[in-house]
Structures are given as structure tokens and as C-alpha cells.
């Protein structure tokens, strides 16, 4: 780490975009905090546009009844088994296991020294919720509220576009019955004390080098906010400095979902094509859901923010 550079910077750019008159650019070192804590810090500095004295509100998870009896025993058994498998998978990734080479995987050296290009688009959050609710993807029991986890990325062509969602839901349901994120968090705290900072950095760099991409999502405010009197039109977080050639962030704000990507231009020279594919996939999935559940919402609408 270059100690001569500040850990955070704020740039105000008088550049007009399609949705904003100017831009706030926050450049913050990851040692300050993760995405959730940094968004929380931003919200603590912001106020509701409708009430300049009130802090922003974020969605609240409804509590569900706890399982009892045989179901509780089965849930504990699943939790232990899934955790054991996931921990072995993480250790194997550190030692020898790596993803198959694909067009979206980063350089074989894993250095990640190429510059990153940042692009984002905004989609209606209501459209995403419509697909989610139609396929019962909001239900979950045992859960991890924050953390890192390794998720399989399957490359396949399927007849039913919703099969991709069913597969993703099955994966996430299983991951929610695992202590992998919590153990990774504990390991990140213990490893520097046992092996030192350099060895810990090497371990995490190995994981990033042996995997294909990073995917993150953070919950934002449910109403419009302002920052010191300046109304916020959208929030588009991203990250750079790691070996991945593709990193995708989902950030909710009001009734919108901003999808931002950081790409290695030598691997993905035109990220707008990637967004076109994401757009088409969502349109196809929503169209299929609309046919099977005709009472669900309007057509999906995307808009690009340059």
C-alpha cells in the first residue's frame, strides 16, 4: 500500500449525463470497509429529499417463524454438511482448484494490472421483483446477512429461460444453509494475526485468480436522498485492483436497480454488448414469467447511463 496516497478521495465532476447534472465520485480504499459499510456511511451523511432533517430509510426484512422439532434437526444437519463441503471447496481453490479458461476470465497470470473500464445501466426494480415474486425467490430460512461465498457458474444452453433462475435459486438456497461466509469473515480476521498480512493477501489473491468473476449486491435507500443539499439521481458502486476481468455490482435505489460493471478492456473490449445480453436475458425471462403468470406487471424497460 502506498502510504503517500490518501485512503479516500472525493471528486466533483461538472459533467452532465442523461440522469444527472453532475457527478460525485468517491474513491475509497477497500481497507476502510466493504460495500455494505461504505453505503451505510454514505447514507449516514445523506438525508431524505422530502425531509432534510431525516435519515434515509432502508428495506427491513420480515421475521419468519423458527423451525422446530424434526425440521430444526434436519436444518442443522444440512447446515453442518453444506459448511463442510464449502470450506473444503475454498481450501481446494486456494491450493489447486481453478475455473476453466473462458473468454470472460482474467489474465492467466492473475496480476490484474490492466486498467478497468466502468459502465452501468439502470433497470426498474419493480420488474426484478415481479420475476422474483412470481418464482417464489423471496423465501429463505437459515441465512447469512453479509459475507463472501463461492458460487458455481454453469455455462449451458437450456430450452426454458427460467431454468437459469431455478438453478440460481437452488444454489442460493443451499448457500443460505452454510456458514461459509461467516467462517471466511472469521478467517480474514485470524489469518493476518497467525501468518501475517502478506501471506493473507496472497491467499485471497489466489482465490480471486482461480475464479472467474465477482458478483455483489447492496441494498440502498427506498426513497430519494440528497447529499448536503444535492439530490442523488443514482448510486453506481464498483471496485478495481483485483485480478478479475469482470466484476458486477447490483445497487438498489428507490424504485431502480443500477447494474454496474468493472471490466478489463483487454478481455471485454465492449462492455455495452454484455449489457445488451443482460437486457435481452431479463426481457426473455420476464416474458416467460408473464405468459405463465399473466397478472404480473408491465414490460421491462432499460435505460443506459453513460
PDB file of C-alpha atoms in Angstrom:
ATOM      1  CA  UNK A   1       0.000   0.000   0.000  1.00  0.00           C
ATOM      2  CA  UNK A   2       1.316   3.422  -0.957  1.00  0.00           C
ATOM      3  CA  UNK A   3       1.141   5.389   2.309  1.00  0.00           C
ATOM      4  CA  UNK A   4       1.705   8.667   0.454  1.00  0.00           C
ATOM      5  CA  UNK A   5      -1.780   8.470  -1.071  1.00  0.00           C
ATOM      6  CA  UNK A   6      -4.953   9.183   0.908  1.00  0.00           C
ATOM      7  CA  UNK A   7      -7.291   6.281   1.651  1.00  0.00           C
ATOM      8  CA  UNK A   8     -10.239   8.222   0.288  1.00  0.00           C
ATOM      9  CA  UNK A   9     -10.824  10.915  -2.298  1.00  0.00           C
ATOM     10  CA  UNK A  10     -13.867  12.920  -3.373  1.00  0.00           C
ATOM     11  CA  UNK A  11     -14.130  14.369  -6.863  1.00  0.00           C
ATOM     12  CA  UNK A  12     -16.950  16.611  -8.100  1.00  0.00           C
ATOM     13  CA  UNK A  13     -17.244  16.456 -11.886  1.00  0.00           C
ATOM     14  CA  UNK A  14     -19.371  19.021 -13.687  1.00  0.00           C
ATOM     15  CA  UNK A  15     -20.193  16.502 -16.398  1.00  0.00           C
ATOM     16  CA  UNK A  16     -23.848  16.237 -17.370  1.00  0.00           C
ATOM     17  CA  UNK A  17     -25.227  12.746 -18.026  1.00  0.00           C
ATOM     18  CA  UNK A  18     -28.659  11.543 -19.039  1.00  0.00           C
ATOM     19  CA  UNK A  19     -29.845  11.380 -15.439  1.00  0.00           C
ATOM     20  CA  UNK A  20     -27.649  13.826 -13.522  1.00  0.00           C
ATOM     21  CA  UNK A  21     -26.405  17.376 -13.869  1.00  0.00           C
ATOM     22  CA  UNK A  22     -23.024  16.478 -12.342  1.00  0.00           C
ATOM     23  CA  UNK A  23     -21.227  13.626 -10.596  1.00  0.00           C
ATOM     24  CA  UNK A  24     -19.890  12.833  -7.146  1.00  0.00           C
ATOM     25  CA  UNK A  25     -17.029  10.331  -7.455  1.00  0.00           C
ATOM     26  CA  UNK A  26     -15.905   8.683  -4.220  1.00  0.00           C
ATOM     27  CA  UNK A  27     -12.615   6.775  -4.439  1.00  0.00           C
ATOM     28  CA  UNK A  28     -12.189   4.811  -1.215  1.00  0.00           C
ATOM     29  CA  UNK A  29      -9.600   2.180  -0.316  1.00  0.00           C
ATOM     30  CA  UNK A  30     -11.156  -1.184   0.481  1.00  0.00           C
ATOM     31  CA  UNK A  31      -9.360  -1.286   3.832  1.00  0.00           C
ATOM     32  CA  UNK A  32     -11.793   1.381   5.033  1.00  0.00           C
ATOM     33  CA  UNK A  33     -14.707  -1.022   4.716  1.00  0.00           C
ATOM     34  CA  UNK A  34     -16.736  -3.313   2.483  1.00  0.00           C
ATOM     35  CA  UNK A  35     -19.556  -2.295   0.187  1.00  0.00           C
ATOM     36  CA  UNK A  36     -22.288  -2.520   2.810  1.00  0.00           C
ATOM     37  CA  UNK A  37     -20.401  -0.435   5.372  1.00  0.00           C
ATOM     38  CA  UNK A  38     -19.427   2.194   2.795  1.00  0.00           C
ATOM     39  CA  UNK A  39     -23.008   2.520   1.571  1.00  0.00           C
ATOM     40  CA  UNK A  40     -24.088   2.793   5.211  1.00  0.00           C
ATOM     41  CA  UNK A  41     -21.553   5.581   5.688  1.00  0.00           C
ATOM     42  CA  UNK A  42     -22.899   7.361   2.617  1.00  0.00           C
ATOM     43  CA  UNK A  43     -26.471   7.058   3.889  1.00  0.00           C
ATOM     44  CA  UNK A  44     -25.414   8.387   7.289  1.00  0.00           C
ATOM     45  CA  UNK A  45     -24.151  11.527   5.537  1.00  0.00           C
ATOM     46  CA  UNK A  46     -27.284  11.850   3.381  1.00  0.00           C
ATOM     47  CA  UNK A  47     -30.805  12.981   4.185  1.00  0.00           C
ATOM     48  CA  UNK A  48     -34.231  12.360   2.693  1.00  0.00           C
ATOM     49  CA  UNK A  49     -35.051  14.732  -0.138  1.00  0.00           C
ATOM     50  CA  UNK A  50     -38.578  15.056   1.248  1.00  0.00           C
ATOM     51  CA  UNK A  51     -37.302  15.816   4.773  1.00  0.00           C
ATOM     52  CA  UNK A  52     -33.813  17.387   5.020  1.00  0.00           C
ATOM     53  CA  UNK A  53     -33.640  16.523   8.733  1.00  0.00           C
ATOM     54  CA  UNK A  54     -34.468  12.805   8.401  1.00  0.00           C
ATOM     55  CA  UNK A  55     -32.045   9.965   7.711  1.00  0.00           C
ATOM     56  CA  UNK A  56     -32.753   7.684   4.714  1.00  0.00           C
ATOM     57  CA  UNK A  57     -34.781   4.515   5.218  1.00  0.00           C
ATOM     58  CA  UNK A  58     -33.682   1.088   4.019  1.00  0.00           C
ATOM     59  CA  UNK A  59     -35.810  -2.042   3.500  1.00  0.00           C
ATOM     60  CA  UNK A  60     -36.435  -4.162   6.599  1.00  0.00           C
ATOM     61  CA  UNK A  61     -36.543  -7.953   6.470  1.00  0.00           C
ATOM     62  CA  UNK A  62     -39.683  -9.535   7.874  1.00  0.00           C
ATOM     63  CA  UNK A  63     -39.019 -12.117  10.561  1.00  0.00           C
ATOM     64  CA  UNK A  64     -40.214 -15.657   9.953  1.00  0.00           C
ATOM     65  CA  UNK A  65     -41.190 -18.293  12.455  1.00  0.00           C
ATOM     66  CA  UNK A  66     -38.318 -20.506  13.551  1.00  0.00           C
ATOM     67  CA  UNK A  67     -38.326 -24.176  12.702  1.00  0.00           C
ATOM     68  CA  UNK A  68     -38.964 -26.680  15.457  1.00  0.00           C
ATOM     69  CA  UNK A  69     -38.659 -30.381  16.111  1.00  0.00           C
ATOM     70  CA  UNK A  70     -37.565 -32.643  13.259  1.00  0.00           C
ATOM     71  CA  UNK A  71     -37.303 -29.738  10.803  1.00  0.00           C
ATOM     72  CA  UNK A  72     -34.840 -27.988  13.102  1.00  0.00           C
ATOM     73  CA  UNK A  73     -32.681 -31.118  13.388  1.00  0.00           C
ATOM     74  CA  UNK A  74     -32.683 -31.550   9.601  1.00  0.00           C
ATOM     75  CA  UNK A  75     -31.772 -27.888   9.125  1.00  0.00           C
ATOM     76  CA  UNK A  76     -28.801 -28.254  11.493  1.00  0.00           C
ATOM     77  CA  UNK A  77     -27.603 -31.388   9.669  1.00  0.00           C
ATOM     78  CA  UNK A  78     -27.822 -29.562   6.328  1.00  0.00           C
ATOM     79  CA  UNK A  79     -26.010 -26.577   7.796  1.00  0.00           C
ATOM     80  CA  UNK A  80     -23.100 -28.699   9.047  1.00  0.00           C
ATOM     81  CA  UNK A  81     -22.808 -30.699   5.821  1.00  0.00           C
ATOM     82  CA  UNK A  82     -23.006 -27.694   3.492  1.00  0.00           C
ATOM     83  CA  UNK A  83     -20.489 -25.797   5.602  1.00  0.00           C
ATOM     84  CA  UNK A  84     -18.032 -28.709   5.491  1.00  0.00           C
ATOM     85  CA  UNK A  85     -18.318 -29.013   1.700  1.00  0.00           C
ATOM     86  CA  UNK A  86     -17.961 -25.258   1.170  1.00  0.00           C
ATOM     87  CA  UNK A  87     -14.906 -24.974   3.427  1.00  0.00           C
ATOM     88  CA  UNK A  88     -13.211 -27.827   1.555  1.00  0.00           C
ATOM     89  CA  UNK A  89     -14.023 -26.100  -1.747  1.00  0.00           C
ATOM     90  CA  UNK A  90     -12.462 -22.825  -0.576  1.00  0.00           C
ATOM     91  CA  UNK A  91      -9.319 -24.604   0.605  1.00  0.00           C
ATOM     92  CA  UNK A  92      -9.076 -26.511  -2.681  1.00  0.00           C
ATOM     93  CA  UNK A  93      -9.382 -23.230  -4.598  1.00  0.00           C
ATOM     94  CA  UNK A  94      -6.521 -21.755  -2.594  1.00  0.00           C
ATOM     95  CA  UNK A  95      -4.318 -24.797  -3.217  1.00  0.00           C
ATOM     96  CA  UNK A  96      -5.003 -26.069  -6.735  1.00  0.00           C
ATOM     97  CA  UNK A  97      -8.609 -25.810  -7.992  1.00  0.00           C
ATOM     98  CA  UNK A  98      -9.271 -23.196 -10.663  1.00  0.00           C
ATOM     99  CA  UNK A  99     -12.029 -22.297 -13.103  1.00  0.00           C
ATOM    100  CA  UNK A 100     -11.918 -23.392 -16.725  1.00  0.00           C
ATOM    101  CA  UNK A 101     -10.492 -20.776 -19.071  1.00  0.00           C
ATOM    102  CA  UNK A 102     -13.314 -18.840 -20.728  1.00  0.00           C
ATOM    103  CA  UNK A 103     -13.495 -15.579 -22.731  1.00  0.00           C
ATOM    104  CA  UNK A 104     -14.525 -13.632 -19.597  1.00  0.00           C
ATOM    105  CA  UNK A 105     -11.796 -14.932 -17.289  1.00  0.00           C
ATOM    106  CA  UNK A 106      -8.940 -12.614 -16.397  1.00  0.00           C
ATOM    107  CA  UNK A 107      -5.287 -12.951 -17.447  1.00  0.00           C
ATOM    108  CA  UNK A 108      -3.650 -16.297 -16.730  1.00  0.00           C
ATOM    109  CA  UNK A 109      -1.015 -14.545 -14.619  1.00  0.00           C
ATOM    110  CA  UNK A 110      -3.710 -13.266 -12.262  1.00  0.00           C
ATOM    111  CA  UNK A 111      -1.954  -9.939 -11.884  1.00  0.00           C
ATOM    112  CA  UNK A 112      -4.928  -7.725 -12.640  1.00  0.00           C
ATOM    113  CA  UNK A 113      -2.661  -4.807 -13.502  1.00  0.00           C
ATOM    114  CA  UNK A 114      -4.680  -3.698 -16.522  1.00  0.00           C
ATOM    115  CA  UNK A 115      -6.879  -0.653 -16.108  1.00  0.00           C
ATOM    116  CA  UNK A 116     -10.601  -1.100 -15.583  1.00  0.00           C
ATOM    117  CA  UNK A 117     -13.468   0.390 -17.547  1.00  0.00           C
ATOM    118  CA  UNK A 118     -16.644   1.219 -15.629  1.00  0.00           C
ATOM    119  CA  UNK A 119     -20.089   1.153 -17.234  1.00  0.00           C
ATOM    120  CA  UNK A 120     -23.556   0.923 -15.733  1.00  0.00           C
ATOM    121  CA  UNK A 121     -27.213   0.755 -16.662  1.00  0.00           C
ATOM    122  CA  UNK A 122     -30.410   1.147 -14.682  1.00  0.00           C
ATOM    123  CA  UNK A 123     -33.419  -1.157 -14.703  1.00  0.00           C
ATOM    124  CA  UNK A 124     -36.747  -0.942 -12.924  1.00  0.00           C
ATOM    125  CA  UNK A 125     -36.548  -2.602  -9.521  1.00  0.00           C
ATOM    126  CA  UNK A 126     -40.230  -3.446  -9.834  1.00  0.00           C
ATOM    127  CA  UNK A 127     -39.533  -5.617 -12.880  1.00  0.00           C
ATOM    128  CA  UNK A 128     -36.914  -7.602 -10.978  1.00  0.00           C
ATOM    129  CA  UNK A 129     -39.276  -8.008  -8.018  1.00  0.00           C
ATOM    130  CA  UNK A 130     -42.019  -9.201 -10.355  1.00  0.00           C
ATOM    131  CA  UNK A 131     -39.852 -12.060 -11.635  1.00  0.00           C
ATOM    132  CA  UNK A 132     -38.601 -12.806  -8.121  1.00  0.00           C
ATOM    133  CA  UNK A 133     -42.068 -12.943  -6.561  1.00  0.00           C
ATOM    134  CA  UNK A 134     -43.565 -14.953  -9.421  1.00  0.00           C
ATOM    135  CA  UNK A 135     -40.945 -17.658  -8.861  1.00  0.00           C
ATOM    136  CA  UNK A 136     -41.068 -17.523  -5.045  1.00  0.00           C
ATOM    137  CA  UNK A 137     -37.481 -16.381  -4.746  1.00  0.00           C
ATOM    138  CA  UNK A 138     -38.050 -14.208  -1.687  1.00  0.00           C
ATOM    139  CA  UNK A 139     -38.392 -17.088   0.762  1.00  0.00           C
ATOM    140  CA  UNK A 140     -35.453 -18.280   2.824  1.00  0.00           C
ATOM    141  CA  UNK A 141     -34.804 -19.734   6.239  1.00  0.00           C
ATOM    142  CA  UNK A 142     -31.354 -20.027   7.719  1.00  0.00           C
ATOM    143  CA  UNK A 143     -29.340 -17.176   6.293  1.00  0.00           C
ATOM    144  CA  UNK A 144     -26.126 -15.222   6.103  1.00  0.00           C
ATOM    145  CA  UNK A 145     -26.693 -11.486   6.016  1.00  0.00           C
ATOM    146  CA  UNK A 146     -23.294 -10.461   4.715  1.00  0.00           C
ATOM    147  CA  UNK A 147     -20.134 -12.231   3.602  1.00  0.00           C
ATOM    148  CA  UNK A 148     -18.319 -13.845   0.706  1.00  0.00           C
ATOM    149  CA  UNK A 149     -19.238 -17.135  -0.870  1.00  0.00           C
ATOM    150  CA  UNK A 150     -18.130 -19.165  -3.877  1.00  0.00           C
ATOM    151  CA  UNK A 151     -20.901 -19.849  -6.386  1.00  0.00           C
ATOM    152  CA  UNK A 152     -20.674 -22.195  -9.397  1.00  0.00           C
ATOM    153  CA  UNK A 153     -21.026 -20.533 -12.797  1.00  0.00           C
ATOM    154  CA  UNK A 154     -22.515 -23.018 -15.248  1.00  0.00           C
ATOM    155  CA  UNK A 155     -22.257 -22.491 -18.996  1.00  0.00           C
ATOM    156  CA  UNK A 156     -25.186 -24.226 -20.701  1.00  0.00           C
ATOM    157  CA  UNK A 157     -27.938 -23.701 -23.265  1.00  0.00           C
ATOM    158  CA  UNK A 158     -31.402 -24.528 -21.946  1.00  0.00           C
ATOM    159  CA  UNK A 159     -34.804 -24.610 -23.608  1.00  0.00           C
ATOM    160  CA  UNK A 160     -36.644 -22.895 -20.748  1.00  0.00           C
ATOM    161  CA  UNK A 161     -35.103 -19.495 -19.893  1.00  0.00           C
ATOM    162  CA  UNK A 162     -36.427 -19.792 -16.341  1.00  0.00           C
ATOM    163  CA  UNK A 163     -34.234 -22.856 -15.789  1.00  0.00           C
ATOM    164  CA  UNK A 164     -31.345 -20.460 -15.213  1.00  0.00           C
ATOM    165  CA  UNK A 165     -33.298 -18.831 -12.394  1.00  0.00           C
ATOM    166  CA  UNK A 166     -34.342 -22.152 -10.888  1.00  0.00           C
ATOM    167  CA  UNK A 167     -30.709 -23.249 -10.900  1.00  0.00           C
ATOM    168  CA  UNK A 168     -29.561 -19.988  -9.326  1.00  0.00           C
ATOM    169  CA  UNK A 169     -32.295 -20.223  -6.683  1.00  0.00           C
ATOM    170  CA  UNK A 170     -31.297 -23.791  -5.798  1.00  0.00           C
ATOM    171  CA  UNK A 171     -27.681 -22.675  -5.415  1.00  0.00           C
ATOM    172  CA  UNK A 172     -28.568 -19.708  -3.210  1.00  0.00           C
ATOM    173  CA  UNK A 173     -30.966 -21.767  -1.082  1.00  0.00           C
ATOM    174  CA  UNK A 174     -28.119 -24.148  -0.383  1.00  0.00           C
ATOM    175  CA  UNK A 175     -25.636 -21.343   0.285  1.00  0.00           C
ATOM    176  CA  UNK A 176     -28.030 -19.808   2.800  1.00  0.00           C
ATOM    177  CA  UNK A 177     -27.763 -23.075   4.728  1.00  0.00           C
ATOM    178  CA  UNK A 178     -23.989 -22.754   5.076  1.00  0.00           C
ATOM    179  CA  UNK A 179     -21.643 -20.920   7.428  1.00  0.00           C
ATOM    180  CA  UNK A 180     -19.102 -20.355   4.645  1.00  0.00           C
ATOM    181  CA  UNK A 181     -19.421 -16.528   4.624  1.00  0.00           C
ATOM    182  CA  UNK A 182     -19.157 -16.333   8.410  1.00  0.00           C
ATOM    183  CA  UNK A 183     -16.121 -18.625   8.507  1.00  0.00           C
ATOM    184  CA  UNK A 184     -14.471 -16.648   5.700  1.00  0.00           C
ATOM    185  CA  UNK A 185     -15.028 -13.489   7.719  1.00  0.00           C
ATOM    186  CA  UNK A 186     -13.505 -15.094  10.824  1.00  0.00           C
ATOM    187  CA  UNK A 187     -10.611 -16.426   8.762  1.00  0.00           C
ATOM    188  CA  UNK A 188      -9.939 -12.972   7.351  1.00  0.00           C
ATOM    189  CA  UNK A 189      -9.566 -11.708  10.923  1.00  0.00           C
ATOM    190  CA  UNK A 190      -7.404 -14.586  12.186  1.00  0.00           C
ATOM    191  CA  UNK A 191      -5.066 -15.195   9.225  1.00  0.00           C
ATOM    192  CA  UNK A 192      -3.184 -11.856   9.484  1.00  0.00           C
ATOM    193  CA  UNK A 193      -2.502 -12.485  13.165  1.00  0.00           C
ATOM    194  CA  UNK A 194      -1.198 -16.010  12.517  1.00  0.00           C
ATOM    195  CA  UNK A 195       0.565 -15.794   9.136  1.00  0.00           C
ATOM    196  CA  UNK A 196       0.975 -12.049   8.641  1.00  0.00           C
ATOM    197  CA  UNK A 197      -0.572  -9.582   6.221  1.00  0.00           C
ATOM    198  CA  UNK A 198       1.456 -10.587   3.142  1.00  0.00           C
ATOM    199  CA  UNK A 199       0.552 -14.261   3.450  1.00  0.00           C
ATOM    200  CA  UNK A 200      -3.120 -13.383   3.934  1.00  0.00           C
ATOM    201  CA  UNK A 201      -3.103 -11.139   0.871  1.00  0.00           C
ATOM    202  CA  UNK A 202      -1.518 -13.982  -1.101  1.00  0.00           C
ATOM    203  CA  UNK A 203      -4.263 -16.386  -0.049  1.00  0.00           C
ATOM    204  CA  UNK A 204      -7.082 -14.071  -1.097  1.00  0.00           C
ATOM    205  CA  UNK A 205      -5.266 -13.156  -4.312  1.00  0.00           C
ATOM    206  CA  UNK A 206      -5.048 -16.867  -5.093  1.00  0.00           C
ATOM    207  CA  UNK A 207      -8.807 -17.241  -4.657  1.00  0.00           C
ATOM    208  CA  UNK A 208      -9.503 -14.293  -6.953  1.00  0.00           C
ATOM    209  CA  UNK A 209      -7.002 -15.530  -9.549  1.00  0.00           C
ATOM    210  CA  UNK A 210      -8.533 -19.012  -9.652  1.00  0.00           C
ATOM    211  CA  UNK A 211     -12.141 -17.824 -10.012  1.00  0.00           C
ATOM    212  CA  UNK A 212     -13.867 -16.132 -12.949  1.00  0.00           C
ATOM    213  CA  UNK A 213     -15.745 -13.087 -11.704  1.00  0.00           C
ATOM    214  CA  UNK A 214     -17.052 -11.287  -8.643  1.00  0.00           C
ATOM    215  CA  UNK A 215     -20.723 -10.531  -8.083  1.00  0.00           C
ATOM    216  CA  UNK A 216     -22.059  -8.237  -5.378  1.00  0.00           C
ATOM    217  CA  UNK A 217     -25.328  -6.605  -4.377  1.00  0.00           C
ATOM    218  CA  UNK A 218     -26.035  -3.949  -1.756  1.00  0.00           C
ATOM    219  CA  UNK A 219     -29.366  -2.619  -0.523  1.00  0.00           C
ATOM    220  CA  UNK A 220     -29.879   1.116  -0.876  1.00  0.00           C
ATOM    221  CA  UNK A 221     -32.469   3.641   0.353  1.00  0.00           C
ATOM    222  CA  UNK A 222     -36.124   3.216  -0.524  1.00  0.00           C
ATOM    223  CA  UNK A 223     -36.731   6.918  -1.208  1.00  0.00           C
ATOM    224  CA  UNK A 224     -34.853   9.741  -2.893  1.00  0.00           C
ATOM    225  CA  UNK A 225     -31.985  11.204  -0.870  1.00  0.00           C
ATOM    226  CA  UNK A 226     -29.746  14.249  -1.048  1.00  0.00           C
ATOM    227  CA  UNK A 227     -26.129  14.789  -0.040  1.00  0.00           C
ATOM    228  CA  UNK A 228     -25.564  18.194   1.534  1.00  0.00           C
ATOM    229  CA  UNK A 229     -28.410  19.660  -0.473  1.00  0.00           C
ATOM    230  CA  UNK A 230     -27.546  17.915  -3.739  1.00  0.00           C
ATOM    231  CA  UNK A 231     -30.253  15.426  -4.869  1.00  0.00           C
ATOM    232  CA  UNK A 232     -28.899  11.972  -5.726  1.00  0.00           C
ATOM    233  CA  UNK A 233     -30.088  10.520  -9.046  1.00  0.00           C
ATOM    234  CA  UNK A 234     -28.398   7.103  -8.803  1.00  0.00           C
ATOM    235  CA  UNK A 235     -25.666   5.172  -6.978  1.00  0.00           C
ATOM    236  CA  UNK A 236     -23.234   3.051  -9.015  1.00  0.00           C
ATOM    237  CA  UNK A 237     -20.529   1.325  -6.920  1.00  0.00           C
ATOM    238  CA  UNK A 238     -17.636  -0.663  -8.345  1.00  0.00           C
ATOM    239  CA  UNK A 239     -14.121  -1.833  -7.491  1.00  0.00           C
ATOM    240  CA  UNK A 240     -10.733  -2.255  -9.156  1.00  0.00           C
ATOM    241  CA  UNK A 241      -7.248  -3.561  -8.392  1.00  0.00           C
ATOM    242  CA  UNK A 242      -8.116  -7.280  -8.284  1.00  0.00           C
ATOM    243  CA  UNK A 243      -7.387  -9.983 -10.912  1.00  0.00           C
ATOM    244  CA  UNK A 244     -10.962 -10.463 -12.154  1.00  0.00           C
ATOM    245  CA  UNK A 245     -11.660  -9.233 -15.672  1.00  0.00           C
ATOM    246  CA  UNK A 246     -15.350  -8.815 -14.821  1.00  0.00           C
ATOM    247  CA  UNK A 247     -16.992  -7.567 -11.645  1.00  0.00           C
ATOM    248  CA  UNK A 248     -20.739  -6.942 -11.413  1.00  0.00           C
ATOM    249  CA  UNK A 249     -22.461  -4.846  -8.759  1.00  0.00           C
ATOM    250  CA  UNK A 250     -26.199  -4.507  -8.178  1.00  0.00           C
ATOM    251  CA  UNK A 251     -27.237  -1.410  -6.214  1.00  0.00           C
ATOM    252  CA  UNK A 252     -30.863  -0.616  -5.411  1.00  0.00           C
ATOM    253  CA  UNK A 253     -32.077   2.958  -5.055  1.00  0.00           C
ATOM    254  CA  UNK A 254     -35.744   3.959  -4.751  1.00  0.00           C
ATOM    255  CA  UNK A 255     -37.587   2.011  -7.452  1.00  0.00           C
ATOM    256  CA  UNK A 256     -34.446   1.454  -9.543  1.00  0.00           C
ATOM    257  CA  UNK A 257     -31.677  -1.125  -9.715  1.00  0.00           C
ATOM    258  CA  UNK A 258     -28.345   0.090 -11.042  1.00  0.00           C
ATOM    259  CA  UNK A 259     -26.135  -2.609 -12.522  1.00  0.00           C
ATOM    260  CA  UNK A 260     -22.508  -1.517 -12.764  1.00  0.00           C
ATOM    261  CA  UNK A 261     -19.592  -3.480 -14.158  1.00  0.00           C
ATOM    262  CA  UNK A 262     -15.839  -3.122 -13.995  1.00  0.00           C
ATOM    263  CA  UNK A 263     -14.157  -4.834 -16.936  1.00  0.00           C
ATOM    264  CA  UNK A 264     -10.653  -5.398 -18.177  1.00  0.00           C
ATOM    265  CA  UNK A 265     -10.792  -3.781 -21.651  1.00  0.00           C
ATOM    266  CA  UNK A 266      -8.270  -6.295 -22.983  1.00  0.00           C
ATOM    267  CA  UNK A 267     -10.628  -9.150 -22.080  1.00  0.00           C
ATOM    268  CA  UNK A 268     -14.008  -7.438 -22.590  1.00  0.00           C
ATOM    269  CA  UNK A 269     -13.382  -4.578 -25.037  1.00  0.00           C
ATOM    270  CA  UNK A 270     -17.063  -3.592 -25.350  1.00  0.00           C
ATOM    271  CA  UNK A 271     -19.000  -3.968 -22.071  1.00  0.00           C
ATOM    272  CA  UNK A 272     -22.092  -2.481 -23.731  1.00  0.00           C
ATOM    273  CA  UNK A 273     -22.515  -5.793 -25.576  1.00  0.00           C
ATOM    274  CA  UNK A 274     -22.532  -7.526 -22.195  1.00  0.00           C
ATOM    275  CA  UNK A 275     -25.288  -5.190 -21.022  1.00  0.00           C
ATOM    276  CA  UNK A 276     -27.248  -5.888 -24.200  1.00  0.00           C
ATOM    277  CA  UNK A 277     -27.095  -9.602 -23.363  1.00  0.00           C
ATOM    278  CA  UNK A 278     -28.175  -8.947 -19.773  1.00  0.00           C
ATOM    279  CA  UNK A 279     -31.028  -6.806 -21.044  1.00  0.00           C
ATOM    280  CA  UNK A 280     -32.167  -9.432 -23.513  1.00  0.00           C
ATOM    281  CA  UNK A 281     -31.976 -12.155 -20.861  1.00  0.00           C
ATOM    282  CA  UNK A 282     -34.158 -10.196 -18.461  1.00  0.00           C
ATOM    283  CA  UNK A 283     -36.679  -9.405 -21.206  1.00  0.00           C
ATOM    284  CA  UNK A 284     -36.883 -13.090 -22.176  1.00  0.00           C
ATOM    285  CA  UNK A 285     -37.248 -14.225 -18.569  1.00  0.00           C
ATOM    286  CA  UNK A 286     -39.902 -11.642 -17.820  1.00  0.00           C
ATOM    287  CA  UNK A 287     -41.767 -12.512 -20.991  1.00  0.00           C
ATOM    288  CA  UNK A 288     -41.804 -16.164 -19.974  1.00  0.00           C
ATOM    289  CA  UNK A 289     -42.985 -15.260 -16.479  1.00  0.00           C
ATOM    290  CA  UNK A 290     -45.722 -13.036 -17.950  1.00  0.00           C
ATOM    291  CA  UNK A 291     -47.021 -15.962 -20.020  1.00  0.00           C
ATOM    292  CA  UNK A 292     -47.086 -18.275 -17.017  1.00  0.00           C
ATOM    293  CA  UNK A 293     -48.267 -15.610 -14.565  1.00  0.00           C
ATOM    294  CA  UNK A 294     -50.315 -13.172 -16.720  1.00  0.00           C
ATOM    295  CA  UNK A 295     -51.354 -10.955 -13.795  1.00  0.00           C
ATOM    296  CA  UNK A 296     -47.812  -9.734 -13.181  1.00  0.00           C
ATOM    297  CA  UNK A 297     -46.557  -6.183 -14.105  1.00  0.00           C
ATOM    298  CA  UNK A 298     -45.628  -4.227 -17.254  1.00  0.00           C
ATOM    299  CA  UNK A 299     -42.876  -4.725 -19.779  1.00  0.00           C
ATOM    300  CA  UNK A 300     -39.314  -4.287 -18.644  1.00  0.00           C
ATOM    301  CA  UNK A 301     -37.621  -1.035 -19.559  1.00  0.00           C
ATOM    302  CA  UNK A 302     -33.884  -0.332 -19.517  1.00  0.00           C
ATOM    303  CA  UNK A 303     -32.056   2.907 -19.892  1.00  0.00           C
ATOM    304  CA  UNK A 304     -28.361   3.336 -20.340  1.00  0.00           C
ATOM    305  CA  UNK A 305     -26.400   5.866 -18.339  1.00  0.00           C
ATOM    306  CA  UNK A 306     -23.128   6.932 -19.917  1.00  0.00           C
TER     307      UNK A 306
END
